Amino acid sequence: MFPTPIQRRSPTAQFAYKSFLPLALFMWLLPLIAVAMFSIKPASDFTQGNYWGAPGSFEAFNNYGQVFFNSDMPRYMLNSFLITVPTVIGAVALSAMAGFALGIYRFRSNIWIFFMFVAGNFVPFQILMIPVRDLTLDMGLYNTKTGLVLFHIAFQTGFCTLFMRNFIRQLPFPLIEAARVEGVAEWRIFWYVVLPLMKPALAALAVLIFTFIWNDYFWAVVLTQGPESQPVTAGITSFNAQFRAAYHLMSAGSIVAALPPVLMFFLMQKHFIAGLTLGAVK
Amino acid sequence: MTTETEIQPRSWYKRNEIAVTPWLFLAPAILFFLVYVIFPIFQSIGISFYDWDGLGEARWVGLDNYVELADDSAFEVSLWNNLKWLVFYLLAIPAGLFIALFLNQTVTGIRIYKSLFFFPFVLSQVVVGLVFSWFYLPNEGLLSNMLSYIGLGPLNVLGDPTWATYGIIAAGLWPQTAYCMILYLTGLNAVDPEQVEAARLDGAKGWKMLWYVIIPQLKPATFIAFVVTIIGALRSFDLISIMTNGGPFGQTRVLSFYMFEKALSEYGFRMGYGAAIAVVLFLIMLVFIAYFLWSMWSEERGR
């Protein structure tokens, strides 16, 4: 193991390490801790210039109540869910099929189609902005959740296919050959043999895509406007315009907006990290 | 002999099943990807040769948009800022490695420490941008407060044309470092302990051990960290839009932000000009895409 395990060092070093850990963490998360503290302060603290001192009074219920009952926030959150969940399902379904095709079958254009997905996934997506916005307008889907979902599915399919294909390549191929010898139809092999083995990959991708799409801001701004279809990342800017300079409310709003992917991460940590680091080790 | 004649002539699909199935499975993904990703790249390149406001008739202007770019000082600023992003964003890789080495121990509660260190990556860039813009507030911000403790005057990071871009990049480094850290933590887990012990017996330790034994084994993690960091740097948009909206005096624009401004904001709907900026960004990225694909290609063949 590298670096040398701390247990092999002197007791002083061990003590120093263990006491430095929480301090380092505190410094690392300092900006976030500050915002969490903002969100429980009363408005009067900010007018009196008490930005970083102890809260004048505990106003968490008031502040978060305002966010939930006195703003468009719940609306934006719902929109985010209605955009994120269908995208996750769509992208995972499409890429599971494409990954199966590219991972199992040998045909001449296989590697080129694979590279098309990989390359498209690396593209700076600003180059897609004008044509995609036009296309969405032409289909009458501008400022709808559907328009946003369709684009997200398409774009995420690139990354997901890369992921799925590499995962399927690692499955034991003799299993599939055995099924073929038995005369099992190809689509049944996909459904009954390969798909059950892909469960870890499906879970990892679902968690990852959920976070990516929930946090998307650029496409939300390009393809939607107004509270009827904007997700929370874009909504938070109008929320902030509504409560200009009301730091206690703006920070409460930001925390609420950030919460679902954070919960997702802490509940599904193993899958999340497996998804992110696939390929980081051979 | 009789069995063979009894076999029913199989349908066309049955005979060609192995050849046809992959295409059936690929069809929806390819369709979506072509319509929303591949075709738009070429459409954008096409639009960049036109003068078009997005509604009326598009007028062919040849290379005029690109000629105009050459003289556009805002474009020049954006290009330089993109370069700064590329260079400084890469600091996330050594920083991530450093934190990973710091956390690669087995003491009680270390798993919670690891996930809390990773935490910033899960936040949306919008929230990161807001959090840091409050952190940077000129007088009330925590940064100015801390600076005044050590006797330095208040600093308005985001209001200062020279510092603003670095302030935004620092905000971006926060989640990106967390990402690189998790890649390296996974990589360190897979480092061969026997090699490490062998190197130790040979007297290698500290920096030498890190440089000659550990880092070579972390190569796959470094490659992925490099890929995601480069892509992140070139896509940077959210933080700029949230923290400064391109200001002060347009000094924090990058190409992706500038093209959005030209094509879709109050500065006018100049689709052709915006597309030309996007094409330049794409060409920069193409250099990296070619390198990434080449690396993956040589690895595929090595299998």
Coordinates of C-alpha atoms in Angstrom, one line a residue:
Chain A
M1 CA 0.0 0.0 0.0
F2 CA 1.1 3.5 -0.7
P3 CA 1.6 5.8 1.1
T4 CA 3.0 3.9 4.1
P5 CA 0.0 2.9 6.3
I6 CA -0.2 5.4 9.2
Q7 CA -0.3 2.5 11.6
R8 CA 3.4 1.8 10.9
R9 CA 4.4 5.3 11.9
S10 CA 5.0 6.8 15.3
P11 CA 2.1 7.5 17.7
T12 CA 2.7 11.2 17.3
A13 CA 2.3 11.0 13.6
Q14 CA -0.9 8.9 14.0
F15 CA -2.3 11.5 16.3
A16 CA -1.3 14.3 14.1
Y17 CA -2.9 12.6 11.1
K18 CA -6.1 11.9 12.9
S19 CA -6.5 15.4 14.2
F20 CA -5.7 17.0 10.8
L21 CA -8.3 14.9 9.0
P22 CA -11.4 16.7 10.3
L23 CA -9.6 20.1 10.0
A24 CA -8.8 19.4 6.3
L25 CA -12.4 18.4 5.7
F26 CA -13.7 21.5 7.3
M27 CA -11.5 23.7 5.1
W28 CA -12.4 21.7 2.0
L29 CA -16.1 22.1 2.6
L30 CA -15.9 25.6 4.0
P31 CA -17.8 27.4 1.2
L32 CA -20.6 24.9 1.6
I33 CA -20.7 25.1 5.4
A34 CA -21.0 28.9 5.0
V35 CA -24.0 28.5 2.8
A36 CA -25.6 26.1 5.1
M37 CA -25.2 28.6 7.9
F38 CA -26.6 31.4 5.7
S39 CA -29.7 29.4 5.2
I40 CA -30.7 29.3 8.9
K41 CA -30.0 33.0 9.6
P42 CA -32.7 35.6 9.9
A43 CA -32.8 38.4 7.3
S44 CA -31.9 41.0 9.9
D45 CA -28.4 39.5 10.3
F46 CA -27.6 40.5 6.8
T47 CA -28.9 44.0 7.1
Q48 CA -26.8 44.5 10.2
G49 CA -23.7 43.1 8.5
N50 CA -23.6 40.0 10.6
Y51 CA -22.6 37.7 7.7
W52 CA -20.2 35.3 9.4
G53 CA -21.0 35.5 13.1
A54 CA -23.4 33.3 15.0
P55 CA -27.0 33.4 13.7
G56 CA -29.1 36.0 15.5
S57 CA -31.9 33.5 15.7
F58 CA -32.7 30.1 14.3
E59 CA -34.8 30.6 11.2
A60 CA -34.4 27.4 9.3
F61 CA -38.1 26.6 9.3
N62 CA -39.0 30.0 8.2
N63 CA -36.5 30.2 5.4
Y64 CA -37.1 26.8 4.0
G65 CA -40.8 27.3 4.4
Q66 CA -40.6 30.4 2.2
V67 CA -38.7 28.3 -0.4
F68 CA -41.3 25.6 -0.4
F69 CA -44.5 27.5 0.0
N70 CA -43.8 31.0 -1.3
S71 CA -41.9 30.6 -4.5
D72 CA -41.9 28.6 -7.7
M73 CA -39.3 26.2 -6.3
P74 CA -41.6 23.2 -5.9
R75 CA -42.7 23.7 -9.5
Y76 CA -39.1 23.7 -10.7
M77 CA -38.2 20.7 -8.7
L78 CA -41.1 18.8 -10.2
N79 CA -40.0 19.8 -13.6
S80 CA -36.5 18.6 -12.9
F81 CA -37.9 15.2 -11.9
L82 CA -40.1 15.0 -15.0
I83 CA -37.1 15.8 -17.1
T84 CA -34.5 13.6 -15.3
V85 CA -36.4 10.4 -14.8
P86 CA -37.5 9.8 -18.5
T87 CA -34.0 10.7 -19.6
V88 CA -32.5 8.2 -17.4
I89 CA -34.8 5.4 -18.6
G90 CA -34.5 6.4 -22.2
A91 CA -30.7 6.7 -22.3
V92 CA -30.1 3.5 -20.3
A93 CA -32.5 1.6 -22.5
L94 CA -31.1 2.8 -25.8
S95 CA -27.5 2.3 -24.7
A96 CA -28.1 -1.1 -23.2
M97 CA -29.3 -2.2 -26.7
A98 CA -26.5 -0.4 -28.6
G99 CA -23.9 -1.7 -26.1
F100 CA -25.1 -5.2 -26.6
A101 CA -24.9 -4.9 -30.3
L102 CA -21.4 -3.5 -30.2
G103 CA -20.1 -5.7 -27.5
I104 CA -21.3 -9.1 -28.7
Y105 CA -21.4 -9.0 -32.5
R106 CA -18.4 -8.8 -34.8
F107 CA -19.1 -6.9 -38.0
R108 CA -16.9 -4.7 -40.1
S109 CA -18.3 -1.2 -39.1
N110 CA -18.5 -2.1 -35.4
I111 CA -15.5 -0.1 -34.3
W112 CA -16.5 2.9 -36.4
I113 CA -19.9 3.1 -35.0
F114 CA -18.4 2.8 -31.5
F115 CA -16.0 5.6 -32.2
M116 CA -18.9 7.7 -33.5
F117 CA -20.6 7.5 -30.1
V118 CA -17.3 8.1 -28.3
A119 CA -16.3 11.1 -30.4
G120 CA -19.8 12.6 -30.3
N121 CA -19.7 12.4 -26.5
F122 CA -16.5 14.5 -26.4
V123 CA -17.8 17.3 -28.6
P124 CA -18.2 20.7 -26.9
F125 CA -22.0 20.8 -26.9
Q126 CA -22.1 24.5 -27.8
I127 CA -21.6 23.5 -31.4
L128 CA -24.9 21.7 -31.3
M129 CA -26.8 24.6 -29.8
I130 CA -28.1 26.5 -32.8
P131 CA -29.2 23.4 -34.9
V132 CA -30.7 21.6 -31.9
R133 CA -32.6 24.7 -30.9
D134 CA -33.9 25.1 -34.4
L135 CA -34.9 21.4 -34.6
T136 CA -36.8 21.7 -31.3
L137 CA -38.5 24.8 -32.5
D138 CA -39.5 23.1 -35.8
M139 CA -41.0 20.1 -33.9
G140 CA -43.0 22.5 -31.7
L141 CA -41.2 21.3 -28.7
Y142 CA -39.5 24.5 -27.7
N143 CA -40.1 25.3 -24.0
T144 CA -41.4 21.8 -23.3
K145 CA -40.0 19.1 -21.1
T146 CA -40.3 16.6 -24.0
G147 CA -37.9 18.7 -26.1
L148 CA -35.3 18.7 -23.4
V149 CA -35.7 15.0 -22.6
L150 CA -35.3 14.0 -26.3
F151 CA -32.1 15.9 -26.6
H152 CA -30.7 14.6 -23.3
I153 CA -31.4 11.0 -24.2
A154 CA -29.6 11.4 -27.5
F155 CA -26.6 13.1 -26.1
Q156 CA -26.2 10.8 -23.0
T157 CA -26.5 7.8 -25.3
G158 CA -22.9 8.5 -26.4
F159 CA -21.4 8.1 -23.0
C160 CA -23.7 5.3 -21.9
T161 CA -23.0 3.3 -25.0
L162 CA -19.3 3.6 -24.4
F163 CA -19.8 2.4 -20.8
M164 CA -22.2 -0.4 -21.6
R165 CA -20.2 -1.8 -24.5
N166 CA -17.0 -2.0 -22.4
F167 CA -19.0 -3.6 -19.6
I168 CA -20.5 -6.2 -21.9
R169 CA -17.0 -7.0 -23.4
Q170 CA -16.0 -8.2 -19.9
L171 CA -18.8 -10.7 -19.6
P172 CA -18.0 -14.4 -20.3
F173 CA -18.6 -14.8 -24.0
P174 CA -18.9 -18.7 -23.8
L175 CA -22.2 -18.1 -22.0
I176 CA -23.7 -16.5 -25.0
E177 CA -22.3 -19.1 -27.4
A178 CA -23.8 -21.8 -25.2
A179 CA -27.2 -20.1 -25.5
R180 CA -26.8 -19.9 -29.2
V181 CA -26.0 -23.6 -29.5
E182 CA -29.2 -24.3 -27.6
G183 CA -31.0 -22.4 -30.3
V184 CA -32.1 -19.4 -28.1
A185 CA -33.2 -16.5 -30.3
E186 CA -30.8 -13.5 -30.2
W187 CA -33.2 -11.1 -28.6
R188 CA -33.9 -13.6 -25.9
I189 CA -30.2 -13.9 -25.3
F190 CA -30.2 -10.1 -24.7
W191 CA -33.2 -10.2 -22.4
Y192 CA -32.6 -13.4 -20.4
V193 CA -28.8 -13.8 -20.5
V194 CA -27.1 -10.5 -20.9
L195 CA -29.4 -8.0 -19.3
P196 CA -29.5 -9.8 -15.8
L197 CA -25.7 -9.8 -15.9
M198 CA -25.7 -6.1 -16.6
K199 CA -27.5 -5.0 -13.5
P200 CA -24.5 -3.4 -11.8
A201 CA -23.8 -1.4 -15.0
L202 CA -27.5 -0.3 -15.3
A203 CA -27.6 0.8 -11.7
A204 CA -24.3 2.7 -12.0
L205 CA -25.4 4.5 -15.2
A206 CA -28.8 5.3 -13.9
V207 CA -27.3 7.1 -10.8
L208 CA -24.7 8.9 -12.8
I209 CA -27.1 10.1 -15.5
F210 CA -29.6 11.2 -12.9
T211 CA -26.9 13.5 -11.5
F212 CA -25.7 14.8 -14.8
I213 CA -29.1 15.7 -16.1
W214 CA -30.4 17.1 -12.8
N215 CA -27.4 19.4 -12.8
D216 CA -27.6 20.5 -16.4
Y217 CA -27.9 24.2 -16.9
F218 CA -26.8 25.0 -20.4
W219 CA -29.6 23.1 -22.3
A220 CA -32.2 24.2 -19.8
V221 CA -31.4 27.8 -20.7
V222 CA -31.2 27.1 -24.4
L223 CA -34.4 25.0 -24.8
T224 CA -36.8 26.3 -22.1
Q225 CA -38.0 29.4 -20.4
G226 CA -40.4 30.1 -17.6
P227 CA -41.6 28.1 -14.7
E228 CA -43.9 25.8 -16.7
S229 CA -41.0 23.7 -18.0
Q230 CA -37.7 25.0 -16.7
P231 CA -35.8 22.6 -14.4
V232 CA -34.5 23.8 -11.0
T233 CA -31.0 24.7 -12.2
A234 CA -32.4 27.4 -14.5
G235 CA -35.2 28.2 -12.1
I236 CA -32.9 29.1 -9.3
T237 CA -31.7 32.2 -11.3
S238 CA -35.2 33.6 -11.4
F239 CA -35.7 32.5 -7.8
N240 CA -32.6 34.6 -7.0
A241 CA -34.0 37.5 -9.0
Q242 CA -37.2 37.3 -7.0
F243 CA -35.3 37.4 -3.7
R244 CA -32.4 39.6 -4.7
A245 CA -29.8 40.1 -1.9
A246 CA -31.9 38.0 0.5
Y247 CA -29.0 35.7 1.1
H248 CA -30.8 33.6 3.7
L249 CA -33.5 32.6 1.1
M250 CA -31.1 32.3 -1.8
S251 CA -28.9 29.9 0.1
A252 CA -31.9 27.9 1.3
G253 CA -33.1 27.6 -2.3
S254 CA -29.6 26.5 -3.5
I255 CA -29.5 23.8 -0.9
V256 CA -33.0 22.5 -1.8
A257 CA -32.0 22.5 -5.5
A258 CA -28.9 20.5 -4.8
L259 CA -30.5 18.0 -2.5
P260 CA -31.8 15.2 -4.8
P261 CA -28.5 14.3 -6.5
V262 CA -26.8 14.6 -3.1
L263 CA -29.2 12.1 -1.6
M264 CA -28.9 9.9 -4.6
F265 CA -25.1 9.9 -4.2
F266 CA -25.1 9.1 -0.5
L267 CA -27.7 6.3 -0.9
M268 CA -26.2 4.8 -4.0
Q269 CA -22.5 5.6 -3.4
K270 CA -21.2 2.2 -4.4
H271 CA -22.9 2.4 -7.8
F272 CA -22.1 6.0 -8.3
I273 CA -18.4 5.5 -7.8
A274 CA -18.3 2.3 -9.8
G275 CA -19.9 4.3 -12.7
L276 CA -17.4 7.1 -12.5
T277 CA -14.3 5.1 -12.2
L278 CA -15.0 2.3 -14.7
G279 CA -11.9 2.2 -16.8
A280 CA -9.8 4.0 -14.2
V281 CA -8.3 0.6 -13.4
K282 CA -7.5 -2.1 -15.9
Chain B
M1 CA -29.9 -38.5 -43.9
T2 CA -33.6 -38.2 -43.6
T3 CA -33.5 -35.6 -40.9
E4 CA -31.9 -33.0 -43.3
T5 CA -34.8 -33.1 -45.7
E6 CA -37.3 -32.8 -42.9
I7 CA -35.9 -29.4 -41.8
Q8 CA -38.3 -26.6 -42.8
P9 CA -36.8 -24.0 -45.0
R10 CA -36.0 -21.3 -42.5
S11 CA -37.3 -17.7 -42.9
W12 CA -35.0 -15.0 -44.1
Y13 CA -34.8 -13.5 -40.7
K14 CA -33.8 -16.8 -39.1
R15 CA -31.1 -17.4 -41.7
N16 CA -29.6 -13.9 -41.2
E17 CA -30.3 -13.5 -37.5
I18 CA -26.7 -13.0 -36.4
A19 CA -26.1 -10.4 -39.1
V20 CA -29.4 -8.5 -38.7
T21 CA -29.8 -8.4 -34.9
P22 CA -27.0 -6.0 -34.1
W23 CA -28.5 -3.4 -36.5
L24 CA -32.0 -3.8 -35.0
F25 CA -30.5 -3.2 -31.6
L26 CA -28.4 -0.3 -32.8
A27 CA -31.1 1.5 -34.8
P28 CA -32.8 3.6 -32.2
A29 CA -29.5 4.8 -30.6
I30 CA -27.9 5.6 -34.0
L31 CA -31.1 7.4 -35.1
F32 CA -31.2 9.6 -32.0
F33 CA -27.5 10.2 -32.1
L34 CA -27.4 11.2 -35.8
V35 CA -30.3 13.5 -35.5
Y36 CA -29.3 15.3 -32.3
V37 CA -25.5 15.1 -32.3
I38 CA -23.8 14.2 -35.6
F39 CA -25.9 16.1 -38.1
P40 CA -26.0 19.3 -36.0
I41 CA -22.2 19.4 -36.0
F42 CA -22.3 19.7 -39.8
Q43 CA -25.3 22.0 -39.8
S44 CA -23.4 24.4 -37.5
I45 CA -20.4 24.4 -39.8
G46 CA -22.8 25.2 -42.6
I47 CA -24.5 28.0 -40.7
S48 CA -21.2 29.6 -40.0
F49 CA -21.0 30.6 -43.7
Y50 CA -24.2 32.5 -43.5
D51 CA -25.5 35.7 -42.1
W52 CA -28.7 34.7 -40.3
D53 CA -30.8 36.1 -37.5
G54 CA -32.6 32.8 -36.9
L55 CA -35.9 33.8 -38.4
G56 CA -35.6 35.5 -41.7
E57 CA -33.7 34.5 -44.9
A58 CA -30.2 33.4 -44.4
R59 CA -27.6 35.1 -46.6
W60 CA -24.5 33.4 -47.9
V61 CA -21.4 35.3 -46.8
G62 CA -18.7 32.8 -47.3
L63 CA -15.8 33.3 -44.9
D64 CA -16.9 36.8 -43.8
N65 CA -17.8 35.6 -40.3
Y66 CA -14.3 34.1 -39.8
V67 CA -12.7 37.2 -41.2
E68 CA -14.6 39.3 -38.7
L69 CA -13.5 37.0 -35.9
A70 CA -9.9 37.7 -36.6
D71 CA -10.4 41.4 -35.8
D72 CA -12.8 40.9 -32.9
S73 CA -11.1 41.8 -29.6
A74 CA -13.8 40.1 -27.5
F75 CA -13.1 36.9 -29.4
E76 CA -9.4 37.3 -28.7
V77 CA -10.2 37.7 -25.0
S78 CA -12.4 34.6 -25.0
L79 CA -9.7 32.6 -26.7
W80 CA -7.1 33.6 -24.2
N81 CA -9.5 32.8 -21.4
N82 CA -10.1 29.4 -22.8
L83 CA -6.4 28.8 -22.8
K84 CA -6.2 29.8 -19.1
W85 CA -9.0 27.4 -18.4
L86 CA -7.2 24.6 -20.1
V87 CA -3.9 25.2 -18.3
F88 CA -5.2 25.9 -14.8
Y89 CA -8.0 23.4 -14.8
L90 CA -5.4 20.7 -15.3
L91 CA -4.2 21.5 -11.7
A92 CA -7.2 19.4 -10.6
I93 CA -5.1 16.3 -11.6
P94 CA -2.1 16.8 -9.2
A95 CA -4.4 18.3 -6.6
G96 CA -6.7 15.2 -6.8
L97 CA -3.7 12.9 -6.6
F98 CA -2.5 14.8 -3.6
I99 CA -5.8 14.5 -1.7
A100 CA -6.1 10.8 -2.7
L101 CA -2.7 10.1 -1.3
F102 CA -3.6 11.9 1.9
L103 CA -6.8 9.9 2.3
N104 CA -5.5 6.5 1.2
Q105 CA -5.2 5.2 4.8
T106 CA -7.3 2.9 6.9
V107 CA -8.3 4.7 10.1
T108 CA -11.8 4.7 11.6
G109 CA -14.3 6.7 9.6
I110 CA -12.1 7.1 6.6
R111 CA -14.9 6.1 4.2
I112 CA -17.0 8.9 5.4
Y113 CA -14.1 11.3 4.9
K114 CA -13.6 10.1 1.4
S115 CA -17.3 10.5 0.4
L116 CA -17.4 14.0 2.0
F117 CA -14.3 15.0 0.2
F118 CA -16.0 13.8 -3.0
F119 CA -19.2 15.7 -2.2
P120 CA -18.6 18.9 -4.2
F121 CA -18.6 16.9 -7.5
V122 CA -22.3 16.0 -6.9
L123 CA -23.4 19.6 -6.7
S124 CA -24.5 21.3 -9.8
Q125 CA -22.2 23.9 -11.2
V126 CA -25.0 26.5 -10.7
V127 CA -24.9 25.8 -6.9
V128 CA -21.1 25.8 -6.9
G129 CA -21.1 29.1 -8.8
L130 CA -23.5 30.7 -6.3
V131 CA -21.6 29.4 -3.3
F132 CA -18.4 30.8 -4.6
S133 CA -19.8 34.1 -5.6
W134 CA -20.9 34.6 -2.0
F135 CA -17.6 33.4 -0.8
Y136 CA -16.0 36.1 -3.0
L137 CA -18.3 39.0 -2.0
P138 CA -16.2 42.1 -1.9
N139 CA -16.7 43.2 1.7
E140 CA -18.9 40.7 3.4
G141 CA -17.4 37.6 1.7
L142 CA -15.6 35.0 3.7
L143 CA -12.5 35.4 1.5
S144 CA -12.2 39.1 2.2
N145 CA -12.7 38.5 5.9
M146 CA -10.0 36.0 6.0
L147 CA -7.7 38.3 4.0
S148 CA -8.3 41.1 6.4
Y149 CA -7.2 38.8 9.3
I150 CA -3.7 38.5 7.7
G151 CA -3.7 42.2 7.0
L152 CA -4.6 42.2 3.3
G153 CA -7.2 44.6 2.0
P154 CA -10.6 43.5 0.8
L155 CA -10.4 42.0 -2.7
N156 CA -13.3 42.1 -5.1
V157 CA -12.3 39.0 -7.0
L158 CA -15.2 38.8 -9.4
G159 CA -15.2 42.6 -10.0
D160 CA -11.6 42.8 -10.9
P161 CA -10.9 42.2 -14.7
T162 CA -7.5 40.5 -14.0
W163 CA -8.6 38.3 -11.2
A164 CA -12.2 37.4 -12.1
T165 CA -11.3 34.5 -14.5
Y166 CA -8.9 32.9 -12.0
G167 CA -11.6 33.2 -9.4
I168 CA -14.0 31.3 -11.6
I169 CA -11.4 28.7 -12.5
A170 CA -10.7 28.2 -8.7
A171 CA -14.4 27.6 -8.2
G172 CA -14.4 25.1 -11.0
L173 CA -11.4 23.3 -9.6
W174 CA -13.3 22.5 -6.4
P175 CA -15.6 19.8 -7.9
Q176 CA -13.1 18.8 -10.6
T177 CA -10.4 18.0 -8.0
A178 CA -12.9 15.9 -6.1
Y179 CA -13.5 14.0 -9.4
C180 CA -9.8 13.4 -10.0
M181 CA -9.4 12.4 -6.3
I182 CA -12.0 9.6 -6.6
L183 CA -10.4 8.3 -9.8
Y184 CA -7.0 8.2 -8.1
L185 CA -8.4 6.6 -4.9
T186 CA -9.8 3.8 -7.1
G187 CA -6.5 3.6 -9.0
L188 CA -4.5 3.4 -5.7
N189 CA -6.6 0.5 -4.6
A190 CA -5.5 -1.4 -7.6
V191 CA -1.8 -0.7 -7.2
D192 CA 0.1 -4.0 -6.9
P193 CA 1.2 -4.3 -3.2
E194 CA 4.0 -6.7 -4.1
Q195 CA 5.7 -4.2 -6.4
V196 CA 5.4 -1.6 -3.7
E197 CA 7.0 -3.9 -1.1
A198 CA 9.7 -5.0 -3.5
A199 CA 10.5 -1.3 -4.2
R200 CA 10.6 -0.7 -0.5
L201 CA 13.1 -3.5 0.0
D202 CA 15.2 -1.8 -2.7
G203 CA 15.2 1.3 -0.6
A204 CA 12.7 3.4 -2.6
K205 CA 10.5 5.7 -0.6
G206 CA 8.7 9.0 -0.7
W207 CA 8.9 11.0 -3.9
K208 CA 11.0 8.4 -5.7
M209 CA 8.5 5.7 -4.9
L210 CA 5.7 7.9 -6.0
W211 CA 7.4 8.9 -9.3
Y212 CA 8.9 5.6 -10.4
V213 CA 6.5 3.0 -8.9
I214 CA 3.1 4.4 -8.2
I215 CA 2.4 7.0 -10.9
P216 CA 3.2 4.6 -13.8
Q217 CA 0.7 2.2 -12.3
L218 CA -1.9 5.0 -12.1
K219 CA -1.7 5.6 -15.8
P220 CA -5.3 4.5 -16.7
A221 CA -6.7 6.8 -13.9
T222 CA -4.5 9.7 -15.1
F223 CA -5.7 9.2 -18.7
I224 CA -9.4 9.4 -17.7
A225 CA -8.7 12.4 -15.4
F226 CA -7.0 14.1 -18.3
V227 CA -9.9 13.4 -20.6
V228 CA -12.6 14.6 -18.3
T229 CA -10.7 17.7 -17.2
I230 CA -10.0 18.8 -20.8
I231 CA -13.6 18.4 -21.7
G232 CA -14.7 20.2 -18.6
A233 CA -12.4 23.1 -19.3
L234 CA -13.7 23.5 -22.9
R235 CA -17.3 23.2 -21.9
S236 CA -17.1 25.7 -19.1
F237 CA -20.2 27.9 -19.3
D238 CA -22.4 27.5 -16.2
L239 CA -20.0 29.0 -13.7
I240 CA -19.3 32.0 -15.9
S241 CA -22.9 32.6 -16.6
I242 CA -23.8 32.4 -12.9
M243 CA -20.8 34.1 -11.3
T244 CA -20.1 37.1 -13.6
N245 CA -22.2 36.7 -16.7
G246 CA -19.1 37.4 -18.8
G247 CA -18.2 40.6 -17.0
P248 CA -16.5 42.7 -15.8
F249 CA -16.2 44.4 -19.2
G250 CA -16.5 41.0 -20.9
Q251 CA -13.2 39.9 -19.4
T252 CA -14.4 36.5 -18.2
R253 CA -15.9 35.3 -21.4
V254 CA -14.8 32.1 -22.9
L255 CA -15.7 30.8 -26.4
S256 CA -18.7 28.8 -25.4
F257 CA -20.1 31.8 -23.4
Y258 CA -19.3 34.3 -26.2
M259 CA -21.1 32.2 -28.8
F260 CA -24.1 31.9 -26.6
E261 CA -24.1 35.7 -26.1
K262 CA -23.8 36.4 -29.9
A263 CA -26.4 33.9 -30.9
L264 CA -29.1 34.0 -28.3
S265 CA -28.9 37.0 -26.0
E266 CA -29.8 40.6 -26.1
Y267 CA -26.6 41.3 -28.1
G268 CA -28.5 40.2 -31.1
F269 CA -29.4 37.0 -32.8
R270 CA -26.3 36.5 -35.0
M271 CA -26.6 32.8 -35.6
G272 CA -23.9 32.6 -38.3
Y273 CA -21.4 34.5 -36.2
G274 CA -22.2 32.4 -33.1
A275 CA -21.8 29.2 -35.2
A276 CA -18.4 30.4 -36.4
I277 CA -17.2 30.8 -32.8
A278 CA -18.6 27.3 -32.0
V279 CA -16.7 25.9 -35.0
V280 CA -13.4 27.4 -33.6
L281 CA -14.1 25.8 -30.3
F282 CA -14.9 22.5 -32.0
L283 CA -11.6 22.6 -33.9
I284 CA -9.7 23.1 -30.7
M285 CA -11.5 20.1 -29.2
L286 CA -10.9 18.1 -32.3
V287 CA -7.2 18.0 -31.6
F288 CA -7.9 16.4 -28.2
I289 CA -10.7 14.1 -29.6
A290 CA -8.2 12.8 -32.2
Y291 CA -5.7 12.1 -29.4
F292 CA -8.3 10.4 -27.2
L293 CA -9.6 8.2 -30.0
W294 CA -6.1 7.3 -31.1
S295 CA -5.2 6.2 -27.5
M296 CA -8.3 4.1 -27.3
W297 CA -7.7 2.7 -30.7
S298 CA -4.2 1.5 -29.9
E299 CA -5.5 0.0 -26.7
E300 CA -8.3 -1.9 -28.5
R301 CA -5.8 -3.3 -31.0
G302 CA -3.5 -4.4 -28.1
R303 CA -6.2 -6.6 -26.7

